[in-house]
């Protein structure tokens, strides 16, 4: 009984000390930002930045066609994901885009197992996993086992980036709770979607990743390419966290004749 009494007295005394300390003007209080970070429900890494680790996937139809379009045999209808509605092509580039569209069931580089590149890999309708570390993030895509590193260690783009890169060179920094990623150094052998929207080797992409809530990422990408577009333009996509326990599966790409599997009849599109 004596031992129990001593413990009770000690606990009471400790509680009194903590209360007195909290009321004392000389004791530093936890910063308000820390309380806000705990209250917003957003997962955070030890350094305080949002932690995007997890498996994500979009439910949008962006990969079929970034622009607004009616339903057709090879694509469901969609209002599009582009601010302003349309991609601002230069006249000659628009003609090439139309030619790509006419050959979309055979010439999409995806059908030849080329990398999806950026930003298409983000809105392609297959899951991808983000692995976050203090100095980098790695995106592992289920489709084609595509892997992209985003460096957040303060390093800069190389002065002469490799012109043969499929995924470009990604350098990120934090603006508050938003991860901003600058990407250059692409080849010109990929499309932006299944409709033939495309870019050149002068493509420059700026991504912005931000949580809406713990299970939703608001993703935007601004694309600039002076050889193809008359001005920069932006897409907005929502990414959803996949259910707990989901694992990426092996997804090996092999070539096929798309038109043999999805033929157009009577000239319908």
PDB file of C-alpha atoms in Angstrom:
ATOM      1  CA  UNK A   1       0.000   0.000   0.000  1.00  0.00           C
ATOM      2  CA  UNK A   2       2.849   2.363   0.822  1.00  0.00           C
ATOM      3  CA  UNK A   3       4.403   1.762  -2.567  1.00  0.00           C
ATOM      4  CA  UNK A   4       1.079   2.523  -4.296  1.00  0.00           C
ATOM      5  CA  UNK A   5       0.773   5.773  -2.339  1.00  0.00           C
ATOM      6  CA  UNK A   6       4.268   6.889  -3.317  1.00  0.00           C
ATOM      7  CA  UNK A   7       3.501   6.251  -6.994  1.00  0.00           C
ATOM      8  CA  UNK A   8       0.234   8.182  -6.753  1.00  0.00           C
ATOM      9  CA  UNK A   9       1.972  11.136  -5.152  1.00  0.00           C
ATOM     10  CA  UNK A  10       4.681  11.063  -7.817  1.00  0.00           C
ATOM     11  CA  UNK A  11       2.156  11.011 -10.671  1.00  0.00           C
ATOM     12  CA  UNK A  12       0.181  13.861  -9.085  1.00  0.00           C
ATOM     13  CA  UNK A  13       3.336  15.911  -8.643  1.00  0.00           C
ATOM     14  CA  UNK A  14       4.403  15.309 -12.241  1.00  0.00           C
ATOM     15  CA  UNK A  15       1.001  16.378 -13.528  1.00  0.00           C
ATOM     16  CA  UNK A  16       1.191  19.557 -11.471  1.00  0.00           C
ATOM     17  CA  UNK A  17       4.630  20.342 -12.894  1.00  0.00           C
ATOM     18  CA  UNK A  18       3.401  19.858 -16.478  1.00  0.00           C
ATOM     19  CA  UNK A  19       0.381  22.098 -15.917  1.00  0.00           C
ATOM     20  CA  UNK A  20       2.519  24.778 -14.329  1.00  0.00           C
ATOM     21  CA  UNK A  21       5.048  24.561 -17.158  1.00  0.00           C
ATOM     22  CA  UNK A  22       2.346  24.952 -19.791  1.00  0.00           C
ATOM     23  CA  UNK A  23       1.043  28.069 -18.031  1.00  0.00           C
ATOM     24  CA  UNK A  24       4.478  29.598 -17.552  1.00  0.00           C
ATOM     25  CA  UNK A  25       5.347  32.361 -20.064  1.00  0.00           C
ATOM     26  CA  UNK A  26       8.967  31.282 -19.980  1.00  0.00           C
ATOM     27  CA  UNK A  27       8.292  27.836 -21.503  1.00  0.00           C
ATOM     28  CA  UNK A  28       8.296  27.570 -25.327  1.00  0.00           C
ATOM     29  CA  UNK A  29       5.130  26.159 -26.856  1.00  0.00           C
ATOM     30  CA  UNK A  30       4.926  23.893 -29.924  1.00  0.00           C
ATOM     31  CA  UNK A  31       4.687  25.926 -33.151  1.00  0.00           C
ATOM     32  CA  UNK A  32       1.187  26.354 -34.550  1.00  0.00           C
ATOM     33  CA  UNK A  33       2.316  24.875 -37.848  1.00  0.00           C
ATOM     34  CA  UNK A  34       3.062  21.561 -36.155  1.00  0.00           C
ATOM     35  CA  UNK A  35      -0.459  21.425 -34.738  1.00  0.00           C
ATOM     36  CA  UNK A  36      -1.906  22.234 -38.153  1.00  0.00           C
ATOM     37  CA  UNK A  37       0.155  19.494 -39.747  1.00  0.00           C
ATOM     38  CA  UNK A  38      -1.222  16.970 -37.298  1.00  0.00           C
ATOM     39  CA  UNK A  39      -4.773  18.213 -37.697  1.00  0.00           C
ATOM     40  CA  UNK A  40      -4.997  18.219 -41.506  1.00  0.00           C
ATOM     41  CA  UNK A  41      -4.729  14.441 -41.777  1.00  0.00           C
ATOM     42  CA  UNK A  42      -2.107  14.614 -44.530  1.00  0.00           C
ATOM     43  CA  UNK A  43       0.622  11.959 -44.206  1.00  0.00           C
ATOM     44  CA  UNK A  44       3.966  13.565 -43.503  1.00  0.00           C
ATOM     45  CA  UNK A  45       7.557  12.431 -43.573  1.00  0.00           C
ATOM     46  CA  UNK A  46       9.948  13.034 -40.699  1.00  0.00           C
ATOM     47  CA  UNK A  47      11.156  16.232 -42.346  1.00  0.00           C
ATOM     48  CA  UNK A  48       7.599  17.617 -42.215  1.00  0.00           C
ATOM     49  CA  UNK A  49       6.936  17.494 -45.957  1.00  0.00           C
ATOM     50  CA  UNK A  50       3.873  15.655 -47.253  1.00  0.00           C
ATOM     51  CA  UNK A  51       4.585  11.955 -47.766  1.00  0.00           C
ATOM     52  CA  UNK A  52       3.235  10.742 -51.109  1.00  0.00           C
ATOM     53  CA  UNK A  53       4.341   7.153 -50.527  1.00  0.00           C
ATOM     54  CA  UNK A  54       1.725   4.648 -51.632  1.00  0.00           C
ATOM     55  CA  UNK A  55       0.017   3.225 -54.705  1.00  0.00           C
ATOM     56  CA  UNK A  56      -1.998   5.670 -56.807  1.00  0.00           C
ATOM     57  CA  UNK A  57      -4.224   5.603 -59.878  1.00  0.00           C
ATOM     58  CA  UNK A  58      -6.444   8.001 -61.793  1.00  0.00           C
ATOM     59  CA  UNK A  59     -10.050   7.317 -62.733  1.00  0.00           C
ATOM     60  CA  UNK A  60     -10.000   9.887 -65.545  1.00  0.00           C
ATOM     61  CA  UNK A  61     -10.202   9.128 -69.268  1.00  0.00           C
ATOM     62  CA  UNK A  62      -7.243  11.403 -70.006  1.00  0.00           C
ATOM     63  CA  UNK A  63      -5.094   8.737 -71.651  1.00  0.00           C
ATOM     64  CA  UNK A  64      -7.683   8.222 -74.375  1.00  0.00           C
ATOM     65  CA  UNK A  65      -7.613  11.899 -75.343  1.00  0.00           C
ATOM     66  CA  UNK A  66      -6.541  14.918 -73.287  1.00  0.00           C
ATOM     67  CA  UNK A  67      -8.907  17.168 -75.216  1.00  0.00           C
ATOM     68  CA  UNK A  68     -12.727  17.132 -74.963  1.00  0.00           C
ATOM     69  CA  UNK A  69     -14.211  14.463 -77.229  1.00  0.00           C
ATOM     70  CA  UNK A  70     -17.360  12.505 -77.958  1.00  0.00           C
ATOM     71  CA  UNK A  71     -17.431   8.761 -77.566  1.00  0.00           C
ATOM     72  CA  UNK A  72     -15.971   6.671 -80.369  1.00  0.00           C
ATOM     73  CA  UNK A  73     -15.167   3.011 -80.854  1.00  0.00           C
ATOM     74  CA  UNK A  74     -11.746   3.294 -79.261  1.00  0.00           C
ATOM     75  CA  UNK A  75     -12.504   5.873 -76.526  1.00  0.00           C
ATOM     76  CA  UNK A  76     -15.275   6.765 -74.071  1.00  0.00           C
ATOM     77  CA  UNK A  77     -16.551  10.373 -74.062  1.00  0.00           C
ATOM     78  CA  UNK A  78     -14.742  12.878 -71.865  1.00  0.00           C
ATOM     79  CA  UNK A  79     -14.834  16.632 -71.147  1.00  0.00           C
ATOM     80  CA  UNK A  80     -11.032  16.683 -71.251  1.00  0.00           C
ATOM     81  CA  UNK A  81      -8.507  17.735 -68.625  1.00  0.00           C
ATOM     82  CA  UNK A  82      -6.915  20.798 -70.274  1.00  0.00           C
ATOM     83  CA  UNK A  83      -7.340  24.293 -68.892  1.00  0.00           C
ATOM     84  CA  UNK A  84      -9.032  26.182 -71.706  1.00  0.00           C
ATOM     85  CA  UNK A  85     -10.108  22.991 -73.451  1.00  0.00           C
ATOM     86  CA  UNK A  86      -7.667  22.606 -76.352  1.00  0.00           C
ATOM     87  CA  UNK A  87      -3.943  22.176 -76.893  1.00  0.00           C
ATOM     88  CA  UNK A  88      -2.536  25.354 -78.539  1.00  0.00           C
ATOM     89  CA  UNK A  89      -0.766  23.706 -81.474  1.00  0.00           C
ATOM     90  CA  UNK A  90       1.218  25.639 -84.030  1.00  0.00           C
ATOM     91  CA  UNK A  91      -0.420  25.252 -87.487  1.00  0.00           C
ATOM     92  CA  UNK A  92       2.088  22.747 -88.862  1.00  0.00           C
ATOM     93  CA  UNK A  93       2.058  20.790 -85.624  1.00  0.00           C
ATOM     94  CA  UNK A  94      -1.741  20.597 -85.686  1.00  0.00           C
ATOM     95  CA  UNK A  95      -1.566  18.969 -89.109  1.00  0.00           C
ATOM     96  CA  UNK A  96       0.804  16.342 -87.759  1.00  0.00           C
ATOM     97  CA  UNK A  97      -1.456  15.762 -84.762  1.00  0.00           C
ATOM     98  CA  UNK A  98      -4.370  15.106 -87.126  1.00  0.00           C
ATOM     99  CA  UNK A  99      -2.250  12.638 -89.084  1.00  0.00           C
ATOM    100  CA  UNK A 100      -1.364  10.902 -85.818  1.00  0.00           C
ATOM    101  CA  UNK A 101      -5.065  10.700 -84.950  1.00  0.00           C
ATOM    102  CA  UNK A 102      -5.865   8.985 -88.234  1.00  0.00           C
ATOM    103  CA  UNK A 103      -3.207   6.361 -87.485  1.00  0.00           C
ATOM    104  CA  UNK A 104      -3.823   6.132 -83.757  1.00  0.00           C
ATOM    105  CA  UNK A 105      -4.765   2.439 -83.708  1.00  0.00           C
ATOM    106  CA  UNK A 106      -1.445   1.440 -85.259  1.00  0.00           C
ATOM    107  CA  UNK A 107       1.101   4.184 -84.541  1.00  0.00           C
ATOM    108  CA  UNK A 108       0.704   4.896 -80.817  1.00  0.00           C
ATOM    109  CA  UNK A 109       4.233   4.247 -79.451  1.00  0.00           C
ATOM    110  CA  UNK A 110       2.604   2.495 -76.484  1.00  0.00           C
ATOM    111  CA  UNK A 111       1.599  -0.318 -78.852  1.00  0.00           C
ATOM    112  CA  UNK A 112       5.285  -0.869 -79.608  1.00  0.00           C
ATOM    113  CA  UNK A 113       6.056  -1.038 -75.893  1.00  0.00           C
ATOM    114  CA  UNK A 114       7.761   2.350 -75.784  1.00  0.00           C
ATOM    115  CA  UNK A 115       7.835   4.084 -72.405  1.00  0.00           C
ATOM    116  CA  UNK A 116       4.770   6.182 -71.571  1.00  0.00           C
ATOM    117  CA  UNK A 117       7.013   9.087 -70.556  1.00  0.00           C
ATOM    118  CA  UNK A 118       5.875  12.208 -68.687  1.00  0.00           C
ATOM    119  CA  UNK A 119       3.202  13.203 -67.971  1.00  0.00           C
ATOM    120  CA  UNK A 120       1.357  10.310 -69.662  1.00  0.00           C
ATOM    121  CA  UNK A 121       2.615   7.729 -67.199  1.00  0.00           C
ATOM    122  CA  UNK A 122       0.792   9.543 -64.392  1.00  0.00           C
ATOM    123  CA  UNK A 123      -2.669   9.474 -65.997  1.00  0.00           C
ATOM    124  CA  UNK A 124      -2.383   6.136 -67.789  1.00  0.00           C
ATOM    125  CA  UNK A 125      -5.059   3.861 -66.335  1.00  0.00           C
ATOM    126  CA  UNK A 126      -2.800   1.537 -64.401  1.00  0.00           C
ATOM    127  CA  UNK A 127      -1.523   1.902 -60.833  1.00  0.00           C
ATOM    128  CA  UNK A 128       1.891   3.247 -59.937  1.00  0.00           C
ATOM    129  CA  UNK A 129       3.749   3.364 -56.646  1.00  0.00           C
ATOM    130  CA  UNK A 130       5.584   6.310 -55.109  1.00  0.00           C
ATOM    131  CA  UNK A 131       8.545   5.577 -52.845  1.00  0.00           C
ATOM    132  CA  UNK A 132       9.593   8.725 -50.995  1.00  0.00           C
ATOM    133  CA  UNK A 133      12.933   9.432 -49.348  1.00  0.00           C
ATOM    134  CA  UNK A 134      14.390  12.702 -47.987  1.00  0.00           C
ATOM    135  CA  UNK A 135      16.416  13.353 -51.143  1.00  0.00           C
ATOM    136  CA  UNK A 136      14.245  11.812 -53.859  1.00  0.00           C
ATOM    137  CA  UNK A 137      10.993  10.189 -54.900  1.00  0.00           C
ATOM    138  CA  UNK A 138      10.787   7.149 -57.151  1.00  0.00           C
ATOM    139  CA  UNK A 139       7.733   6.425 -59.283  1.00  0.00           C
ATOM    140  CA  UNK A 140       7.325   2.755 -60.212  1.00  0.00           C
ATOM    141  CA  UNK A 141       4.677   2.216 -62.886  1.00  0.00           C
ATOM    142  CA  UNK A 142       2.964  -1.120 -63.343  1.00  0.00           C
ATOM    143  CA  UNK A 143       2.733  -0.645 -67.111  1.00  0.00           C
ATOM    144  CA  UNK A 144       6.002  -1.633 -68.715  1.00  0.00           C
ATOM    145  CA  UNK A 145       7.860  -1.542 -65.387  1.00  0.00           C
ATOM    146  CA  UNK A 146       8.649   2.128 -65.998  1.00  0.00           C
ATOM    147  CA  UNK A 147      10.697   3.789 -63.229  1.00  0.00           C
ATOM    148  CA  UNK A 148      11.315   7.530 -62.774  1.00  0.00           C
ATOM    149  CA  UNK A 149      13.413   9.265 -60.124  1.00  0.00           C
ATOM    150  CA  UNK A 150      12.587  12.787 -58.938  1.00  0.00           C
ATOM    151  CA  UNK A 151      15.615  14.360 -57.240  1.00  0.00           C
ATOM    152  CA  UNK A 152      14.732  16.688 -54.337  1.00  0.00           C
ATOM    153  CA  UNK A 153      18.255  17.160 -52.973  1.00  0.00           C
ATOM    154  CA  UNK A 154      18.718  20.624 -54.470  1.00  0.00           C
ATOM    155  CA  UNK A 155      20.724  19.378 -57.444  1.00  0.00           C
ATOM    156  CA  UNK A 156      20.246  21.020 -60.841  1.00  0.00           C
ATOM    157  CA  UNK A 157      19.612  19.663 -64.315  1.00  0.00           C
ATOM    158  CA  UNK A 158      22.787  18.686 -66.162  1.00  0.00           C
ATOM    159  CA  UNK A 159      24.013  21.385 -68.528  1.00  0.00           C
ATOM    160  CA  UNK A 160      23.606  19.027 -71.474  1.00  0.00           C
ATOM    161  CA  UNK A 161      20.860  16.480 -70.663  1.00  0.00           C
ATOM    162  CA  UNK A 162      20.892  13.188 -72.528  1.00  0.00           C
ATOM    163  CA  UNK A 163      18.664  13.683 -75.605  1.00  0.00           C
ATOM    164  CA  UNK A 164      17.778   9.987 -75.624  1.00  0.00           C
ATOM    165  CA  UNK A 165      15.973   9.939 -72.275  1.00  0.00           C
ATOM    166  CA  UNK A 166      12.434   8.587 -72.392  1.00  0.00           C
ATOM    167  CA  UNK A 167      11.409  10.036 -69.026  1.00  0.00           C
ATOM    168  CA  UNK A 168      13.479  13.201 -68.996  1.00  0.00           C
ATOM    169  CA  UNK A 169      15.495  14.539 -66.071  1.00  0.00           C
ATOM    170  CA  UNK A 170      13.320  15.375 -63.030  1.00  0.00           C
ATOM    171  CA  UNK A 171      14.375  17.886 -60.342  1.00  0.00           C
ATOM    172  CA  UNK A 172      11.935  18.745 -57.574  1.00  0.00           C
ATOM    173  CA  UNK A 173      11.591  21.268 -54.776  1.00  0.00           C
ATOM    174  CA  UNK A 174       8.962  22.096 -52.183  1.00  0.00           C
ATOM    175  CA  UNK A 175       6.757  25.183 -52.215  1.00  0.00           C
ATOM    176  CA  UNK A 176       4.963  24.821 -48.914  1.00  0.00           C
ATOM    177  CA  UNK A 177       3.046  21.538 -49.124  1.00  0.00           C
ATOM    178  CA  UNK A 178       3.294  21.370 -52.923  1.00  0.00           C
ATOM    179  CA  UNK A 179       5.988  19.332 -54.660  1.00  0.00           C
ATOM    180  CA  UNK A 180       7.069  21.156 -57.831  1.00  0.00           C
ATOM    181  CA  UNK A 181       8.990  19.080 -60.379  1.00  0.00           C
ATOM    182  CA  UNK A 182      10.862  20.516 -63.367  1.00  0.00           C
ATOM    183  CA  UNK A 183      11.535  18.058 -66.210  1.00  0.00           C
ATOM    184  CA  UNK A 184      13.601  18.470 -69.379  1.00  0.00           C
ATOM    185  CA  UNK A 185      15.666  16.246 -71.650  1.00  0.00           C
ATOM    186  CA  UNK A 186      13.077  14.193 -73.544  1.00  0.00           C
ATOM    187  CA  UNK A 187      13.310  12.360 -76.830  1.00  0.00           C
ATOM    188  CA  UNK A 188      10.455  12.889 -79.295  1.00  0.00           C
ATOM    189  CA  UNK A 189       9.348   9.274 -79.657  1.00  0.00           C
ATOM    190  CA  UNK A 190       6.336   9.261 -77.323  1.00  0.00           C
ATOM    191  CA  UNK A 191       2.759  10.516 -77.459  1.00  0.00           C
ATOM    192  CA  UNK A 192       0.747  12.226 -74.754  1.00  0.00           C
ATOM    193  CA  UNK A 193      -2.329  10.029 -75.235  1.00  0.00           C
ATOM    194  CA  UNK A 194      -3.984   7.501 -77.555  1.00  0.00           C
ATOM    195  CA  UNK A 195      -5.378  10.265 -79.780  1.00  0.00           C
ATOM    196  CA  UNK A 196      -2.008  11.280 -81.209  1.00  0.00           C
ATOM    197  CA  UNK A 197      -1.325  14.415 -79.171  1.00  0.00           C
ATOM    198  CA  UNK A 198       2.433  14.746 -79.160  1.00  0.00           C
ATOM    199  CA  UNK A 199       5.549  16.782 -78.341  1.00  0.00           C
ATOM    200  CA  UNK A 200       9.098  17.287 -79.582  1.00  0.00           C
ATOM    201  CA  UNK A 201      12.496  16.909 -77.944  1.00  0.00           C
ATOM    202  CA  UNK A 202      12.138  20.498 -76.678  1.00  0.00           C
ATOM    203  CA  UNK A 203       9.358  19.559 -74.277  1.00  0.00           C
ATOM    204  CA  UNK A 204       9.583  21.169 -70.839  1.00  0.00           C
ATOM    205  CA  UNK A 205       7.183  19.930 -68.152  1.00  0.00           C
ATOM    206  CA  UNK A 206       6.486  21.424 -64.727  1.00  0.00           C
ATOM    207  CA  UNK A 207       4.499  19.140 -62.424  1.00  0.00           C
ATOM    208  CA  UNK A 208       2.734  20.128 -59.216  1.00  0.00           C
ATOM    209  CA  UNK A 209       1.769  17.470 -56.676  1.00  0.00           C
ATOM    210  CA  UNK A 210      -0.459  18.417 -53.747  1.00  0.00           C
ATOM    211  CA  UNK A 211      -2.739  16.509 -51.378  1.00  0.00           C
ATOM    212  CA  UNK A 212      -6.441  17.323 -51.397  1.00  0.00           C
ATOM    213  CA  UNK A 213      -6.825  14.921 -48.483  1.00  0.00           C
ATOM    214  CA  UNK A 214      -4.962  11.867 -47.219  1.00  0.00           C
ATOM    215  CA  UNK A 215      -6.236   9.687 -50.073  1.00  0.00           C
ATOM    216  CA  UNK A 216      -6.371  12.169 -52.965  1.00  0.00           C
ATOM    217  CA  UNK A 217      -3.606  13.967 -54.869  1.00  0.00           C
ATOM    218  CA  UNK A 218      -4.272  16.979 -57.080  1.00  0.00           C
ATOM    219  CA  UNK A 219      -1.812  16.674 -59.960  1.00  0.00           C
ATOM    220  CA  UNK A 220      -1.156  19.316 -62.581  1.00  0.00           C
ATOM    221  CA  UNK A 221       1.370  19.497 -65.387  1.00  0.00           C
ATOM    222  CA  UNK A 222       2.247  22.514 -67.512  1.00  0.00           C
ATOM    223  CA  UNK A 223       3.762  21.671 -70.898  1.00  0.00           C
ATOM    224  CA  UNK A 224       5.856  24.048 -72.977  1.00  0.00           C
ATOM    225  CA  UNK A 225       7.373  23.152 -76.348  1.00  0.00           C
ATOM    226  CA  UNK A 226       8.249  25.981 -78.772  1.00  0.00           C
ATOM    227  CA  UNK A 227       8.509  23.541 -81.691  1.00  0.00           C
ATOM    228  CA  UNK A 228       4.933  22.294 -81.264  1.00  0.00           C
ATOM    229  CA  UNK A 229       2.806  24.663 -79.120  1.00  0.00           C
ATOM    230  CA  UNK A 230       2.132  28.382 -79.412  1.00  0.00           C
ATOM    231  CA  UNK A 231       2.167  28.801 -75.617  1.00  0.00           C
ATOM    232  CA  UNK A 232       2.395  26.719 -72.426  1.00  0.00           C
ATOM    233  CA  UNK A 233      -0.735  24.796 -71.429  1.00  0.00           C
ATOM    234  CA  UNK A 234      -1.837  22.897 -68.321  1.00  0.00           C
ATOM    235  CA  UNK A 235      -3.678  19.694 -67.454  1.00  0.00           C
ATOM    236  CA  UNK A 236      -5.286  18.837 -64.111  1.00  0.00           C
ATOM    237  CA  UNK A 237      -5.769  15.259 -62.897  1.00  0.00           C
ATOM    238  CA  UNK A 238      -6.984  13.715 -59.652  1.00  0.00           C
ATOM    239  CA  UNK A 239      -5.120  10.680 -58.323  1.00  0.00           C
ATOM    240  CA  UNK A 240      -6.703   8.296 -55.846  1.00  0.00           C
ATOM    241  CA  UNK A 241      -4.915   6.149 -53.301  1.00  0.00           C
ATOM    242  CA  UNK A 242      -5.528   2.472 -53.988  1.00  0.00           C
ATOM    243  CA  UNK A 243      -6.880   0.160 -51.330  1.00  0.00           C
ATOM    244  CA  UNK A 244      -4.601  -1.132 -48.535  1.00  0.00           C
ATOM    245  CA  UNK A 245      -2.762  -4.319 -49.400  1.00  0.00           C
ATOM    246  CA  UNK A 246      -2.759  -3.769 -53.168  1.00  0.00           C
ATOM    247  CA  UNK A 247       0.485  -4.796 -54.865  1.00  0.00           C
ATOM    248  CA  UNK A 248       1.781  -3.945 -58.304  1.00  0.00           C
ATOM    249  CA  UNK A 249       1.805  -6.976 -60.576  1.00  0.00           C
ATOM    250  CA  UNK A 250       4.139  -8.024 -63.363  1.00  0.00           C
ATOM    251  CA  UNK A 251       2.954  -6.290 -66.512  1.00  0.00           C
ATOM    252  CA  UNK A 252       5.199  -7.166 -69.405  1.00  0.00           C
ATOM    253  CA  UNK A 253       4.461  -5.373 -72.637  1.00  0.00           C
ATOM    254  CA  UNK A 254       4.248  -7.172 -75.967  1.00  0.00           C
ATOM    255  CA  UNK A 255       3.397  -5.797 -79.377  1.00  0.00           C
ATOM    256  CA  UNK A 256       0.087  -6.484 -81.119  1.00  0.00           C
ATOM    257  CA  UNK A 257      -1.856  -5.317 -84.125  1.00  0.00           C
ATOM    258  CA  UNK A 258      -4.416  -3.146 -82.372  1.00  0.00           C
ATOM    259  CA  UNK A 259      -6.676  -2.854 -85.409  1.00  0.00           C
ATOM    260  CA  UNK A 260      -6.997  -6.635 -85.606  1.00  0.00           C
ATOM    261  CA  UNK A 261      -8.496  -6.683 -82.119  1.00  0.00           C
ATOM    262  CA  UNK A 262     -10.561  -3.478 -82.352  1.00  0.00           C
ATOM    263  CA  UNK A 263     -11.485  -3.056 -86.039  1.00  0.00           C
ATOM    264  CA  UNK A 264     -13.338   0.033 -87.237  1.00  0.00           C
ATOM    265  CA  UNK A 265     -16.392  -0.932 -89.249  1.00  0.00           C
ATOM    266  CA  UNK A 266     -18.093   1.137 -91.931  1.00  0.00           C
ATOM    267  CA  UNK A 267     -15.511   3.881 -91.427  1.00  0.00           C
ATOM    268  CA  UNK A 268     -16.824   4.718 -87.951  1.00  0.00           C
ATOM    269  CA  UNK A 269     -14.471   6.362 -85.502  1.00  0.00           C
TER     270      UNK A 269
END
